PDB file of C-alpha atoms in Angstrom:
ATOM      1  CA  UNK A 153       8.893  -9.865 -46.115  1.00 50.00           C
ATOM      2  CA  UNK A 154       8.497  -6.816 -44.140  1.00 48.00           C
ATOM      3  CA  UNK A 155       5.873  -8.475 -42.008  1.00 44.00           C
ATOM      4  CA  UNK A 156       7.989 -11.328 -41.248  1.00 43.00           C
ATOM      5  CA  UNK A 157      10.837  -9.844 -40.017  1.00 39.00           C
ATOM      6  CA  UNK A 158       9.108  -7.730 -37.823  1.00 41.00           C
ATOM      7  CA  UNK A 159       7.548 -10.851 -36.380  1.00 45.00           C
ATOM      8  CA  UNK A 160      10.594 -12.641 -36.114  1.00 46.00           C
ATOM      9  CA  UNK A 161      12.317  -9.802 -34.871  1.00 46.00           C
ATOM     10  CA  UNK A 162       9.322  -9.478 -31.955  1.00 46.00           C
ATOM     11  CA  UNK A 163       9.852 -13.086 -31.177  1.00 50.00           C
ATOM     12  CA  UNK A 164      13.482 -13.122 -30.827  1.00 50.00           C
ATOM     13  CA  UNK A 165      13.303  -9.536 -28.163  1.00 52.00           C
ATOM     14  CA  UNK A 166      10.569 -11.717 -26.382  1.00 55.00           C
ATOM     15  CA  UNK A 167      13.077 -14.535 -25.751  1.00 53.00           C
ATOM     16  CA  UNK A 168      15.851 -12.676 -24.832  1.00 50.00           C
ATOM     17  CA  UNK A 169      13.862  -9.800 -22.852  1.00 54.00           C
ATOM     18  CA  UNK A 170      12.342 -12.185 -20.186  1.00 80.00           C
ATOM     19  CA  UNK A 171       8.770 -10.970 -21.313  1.00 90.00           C
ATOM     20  CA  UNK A 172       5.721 -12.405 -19.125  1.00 92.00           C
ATOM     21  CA  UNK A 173       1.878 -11.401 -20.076  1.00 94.00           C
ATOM     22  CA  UNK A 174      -0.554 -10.947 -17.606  1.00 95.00           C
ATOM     23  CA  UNK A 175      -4.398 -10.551 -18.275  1.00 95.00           C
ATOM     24  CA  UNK A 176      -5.344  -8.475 -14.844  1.00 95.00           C
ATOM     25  CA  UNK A 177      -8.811  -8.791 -12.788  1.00 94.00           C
ATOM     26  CA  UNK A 178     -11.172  -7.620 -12.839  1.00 92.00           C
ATOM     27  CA  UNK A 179     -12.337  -6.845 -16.113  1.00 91.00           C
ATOM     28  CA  UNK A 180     -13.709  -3.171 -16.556  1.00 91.00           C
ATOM     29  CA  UNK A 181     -16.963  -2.089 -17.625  1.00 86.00           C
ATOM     30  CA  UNK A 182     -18.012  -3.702 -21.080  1.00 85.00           C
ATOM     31  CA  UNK A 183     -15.882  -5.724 -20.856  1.00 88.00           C
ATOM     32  CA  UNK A 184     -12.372  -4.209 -20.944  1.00 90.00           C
ATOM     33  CA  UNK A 185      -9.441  -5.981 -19.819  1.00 93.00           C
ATOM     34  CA  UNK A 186      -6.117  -4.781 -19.250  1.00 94.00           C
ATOM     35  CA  UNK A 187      -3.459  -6.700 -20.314  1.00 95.00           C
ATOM     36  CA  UNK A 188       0.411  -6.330 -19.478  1.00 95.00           C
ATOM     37  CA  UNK A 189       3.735  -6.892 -21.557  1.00 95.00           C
ATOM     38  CA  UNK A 190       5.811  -7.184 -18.472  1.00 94.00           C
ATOM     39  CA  UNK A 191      10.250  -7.567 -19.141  1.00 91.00           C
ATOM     40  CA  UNK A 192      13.516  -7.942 -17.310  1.00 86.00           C
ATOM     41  CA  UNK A 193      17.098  -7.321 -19.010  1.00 79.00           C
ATOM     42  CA  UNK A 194      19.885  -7.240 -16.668  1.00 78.00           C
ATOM     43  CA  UNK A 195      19.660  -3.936 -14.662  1.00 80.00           C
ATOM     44  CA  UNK A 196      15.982  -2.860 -15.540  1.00 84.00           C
ATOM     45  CA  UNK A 197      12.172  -3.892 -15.929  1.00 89.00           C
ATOM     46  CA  UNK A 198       9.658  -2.377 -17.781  1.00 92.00           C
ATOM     47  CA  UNK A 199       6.248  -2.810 -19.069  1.00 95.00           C
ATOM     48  CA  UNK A 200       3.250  -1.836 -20.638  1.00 95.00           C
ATOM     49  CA  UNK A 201      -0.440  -2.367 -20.171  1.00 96.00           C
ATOM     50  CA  UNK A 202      -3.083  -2.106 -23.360  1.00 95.00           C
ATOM     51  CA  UNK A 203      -6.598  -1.947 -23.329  1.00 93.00           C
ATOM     52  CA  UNK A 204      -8.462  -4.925 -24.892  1.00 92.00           C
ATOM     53  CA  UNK A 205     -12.016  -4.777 -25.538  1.00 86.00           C
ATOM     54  CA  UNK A 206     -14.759  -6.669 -27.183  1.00 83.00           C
ATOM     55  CA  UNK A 207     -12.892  -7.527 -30.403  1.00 84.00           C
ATOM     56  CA  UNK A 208      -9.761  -8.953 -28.412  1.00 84.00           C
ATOM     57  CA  UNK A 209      -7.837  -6.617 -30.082  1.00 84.00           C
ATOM     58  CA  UNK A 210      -5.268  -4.060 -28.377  1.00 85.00           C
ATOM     59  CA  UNK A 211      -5.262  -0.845 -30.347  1.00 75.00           C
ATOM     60  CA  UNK A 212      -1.825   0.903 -29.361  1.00 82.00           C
ATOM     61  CA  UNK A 213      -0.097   0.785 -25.513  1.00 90.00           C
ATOM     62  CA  UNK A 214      -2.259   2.714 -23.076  1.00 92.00           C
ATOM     63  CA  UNK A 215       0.679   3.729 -20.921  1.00 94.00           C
ATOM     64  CA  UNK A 216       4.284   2.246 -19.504  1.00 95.00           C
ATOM     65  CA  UNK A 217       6.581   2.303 -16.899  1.00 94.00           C
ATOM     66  CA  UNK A 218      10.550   1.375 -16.052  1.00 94.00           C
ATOM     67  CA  UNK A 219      11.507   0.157 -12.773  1.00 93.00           C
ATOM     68  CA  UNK A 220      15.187  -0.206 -11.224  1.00 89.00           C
ATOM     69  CA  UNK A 221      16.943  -3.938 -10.726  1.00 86.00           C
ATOM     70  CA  UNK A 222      14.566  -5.707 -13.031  1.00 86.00           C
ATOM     71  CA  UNK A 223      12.042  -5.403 -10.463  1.00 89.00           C
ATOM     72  CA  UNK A 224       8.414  -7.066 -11.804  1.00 92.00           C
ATOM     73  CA  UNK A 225       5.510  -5.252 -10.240  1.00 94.00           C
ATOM     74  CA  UNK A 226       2.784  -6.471 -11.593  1.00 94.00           C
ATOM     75  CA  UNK A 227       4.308 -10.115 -10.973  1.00 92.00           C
ATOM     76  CA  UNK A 228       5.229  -8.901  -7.361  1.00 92.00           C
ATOM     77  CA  UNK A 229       1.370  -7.971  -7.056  1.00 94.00           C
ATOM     78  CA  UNK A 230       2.606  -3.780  -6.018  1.00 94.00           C
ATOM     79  CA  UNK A 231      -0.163  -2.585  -8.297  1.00 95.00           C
ATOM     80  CA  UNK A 232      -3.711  -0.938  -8.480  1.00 96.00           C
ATOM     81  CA  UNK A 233      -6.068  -1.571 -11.077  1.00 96.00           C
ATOM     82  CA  UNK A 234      -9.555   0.167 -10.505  1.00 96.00           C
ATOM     83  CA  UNK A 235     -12.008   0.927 -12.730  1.00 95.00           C
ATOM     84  CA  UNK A 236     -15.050   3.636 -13.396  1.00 91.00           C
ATOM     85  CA  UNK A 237     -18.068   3.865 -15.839  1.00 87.00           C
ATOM     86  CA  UNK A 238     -15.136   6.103 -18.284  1.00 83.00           C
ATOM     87  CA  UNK A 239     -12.309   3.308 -17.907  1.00 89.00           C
ATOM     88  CA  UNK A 240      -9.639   2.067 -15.534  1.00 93.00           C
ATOM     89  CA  UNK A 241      -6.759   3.272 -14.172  1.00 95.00           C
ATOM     90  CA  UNK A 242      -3.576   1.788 -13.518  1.00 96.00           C
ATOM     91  CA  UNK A 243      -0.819   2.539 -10.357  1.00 96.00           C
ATOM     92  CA  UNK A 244       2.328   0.817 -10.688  1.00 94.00           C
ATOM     93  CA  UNK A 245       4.746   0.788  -7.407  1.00 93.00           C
ATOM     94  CA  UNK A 246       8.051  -0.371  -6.538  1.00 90.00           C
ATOM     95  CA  UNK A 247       9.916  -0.942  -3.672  1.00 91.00           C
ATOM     96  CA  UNK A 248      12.466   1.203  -1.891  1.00 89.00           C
ATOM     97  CA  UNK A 249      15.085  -0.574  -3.491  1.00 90.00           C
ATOM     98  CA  UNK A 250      13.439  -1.107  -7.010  1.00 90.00           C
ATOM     99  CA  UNK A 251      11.448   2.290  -7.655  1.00 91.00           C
ATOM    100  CA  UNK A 252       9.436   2.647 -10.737  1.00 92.00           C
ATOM    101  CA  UNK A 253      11.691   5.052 -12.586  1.00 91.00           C
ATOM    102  CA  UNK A 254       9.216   6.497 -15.281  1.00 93.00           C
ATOM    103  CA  UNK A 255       5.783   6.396 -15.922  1.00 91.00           C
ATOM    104  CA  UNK A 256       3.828   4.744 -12.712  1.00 89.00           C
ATOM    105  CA  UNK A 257       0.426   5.507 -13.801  1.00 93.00           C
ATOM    106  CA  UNK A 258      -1.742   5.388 -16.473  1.00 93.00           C
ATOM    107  CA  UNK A 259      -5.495   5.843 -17.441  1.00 93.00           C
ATOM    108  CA  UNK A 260      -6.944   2.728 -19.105  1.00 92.00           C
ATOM    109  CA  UNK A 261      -9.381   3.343 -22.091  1.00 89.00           C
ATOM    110  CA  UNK A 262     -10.977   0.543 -24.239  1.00 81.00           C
ATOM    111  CA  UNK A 263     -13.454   3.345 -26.489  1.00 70.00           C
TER     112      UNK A 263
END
């Protein structure tokens, strides 16, 4: 039951959040991709990026960010991905109008 409504309840935020998913390029080393839960609610974005590796599976959020006006950066393409032989590492920027308010940057780690 528990399950359920937490699924539901996921669904529903989705829907009313505005949330896009984005699979970035290029993949990392091994094979790691990052992938990004990016959302829009009235006055404010957000998002977060997880690490997926060989299994498909995303193991917790690797890092997240809040940007002013409901800007999208990652949909906007004002973003760095780059990766390394120890993982990737992620720059989110915004705009002079829409600055990224929190977070901005994050290290990307599929092991």
């Amino acid at each position: 039951m528990t399950a359920a409504l937490g699924i539901t309840w996921g669904a529903v935020d989705d829907l009313i959040s505005n949330v896009e998913y984005r699979v970035l390029r290029p993949a990392g080393p091994g094979g790691c991709t990052a992938v990004v839960r990016e959302t829009s609610f009235l006055v404010s974005g957000s998002g977060e990026v997880y690490a997926v590796g060989l299994t498909g599976l995303a193991v917790g959020e690797a890092g997240s960010w809040t940007v002013d006006d409901g800007y999208r950066p990652i949909d906007a393409g004002t973003y760095e991905l780059s990766w390394g032989r120890d993982g990737g590492h992620l720059r989110i920027r915004g705009t002079s109008t829409d600055p990224v308010v929190r977070g901005g940057s994050t290290d990307i780690d599929c092991w």
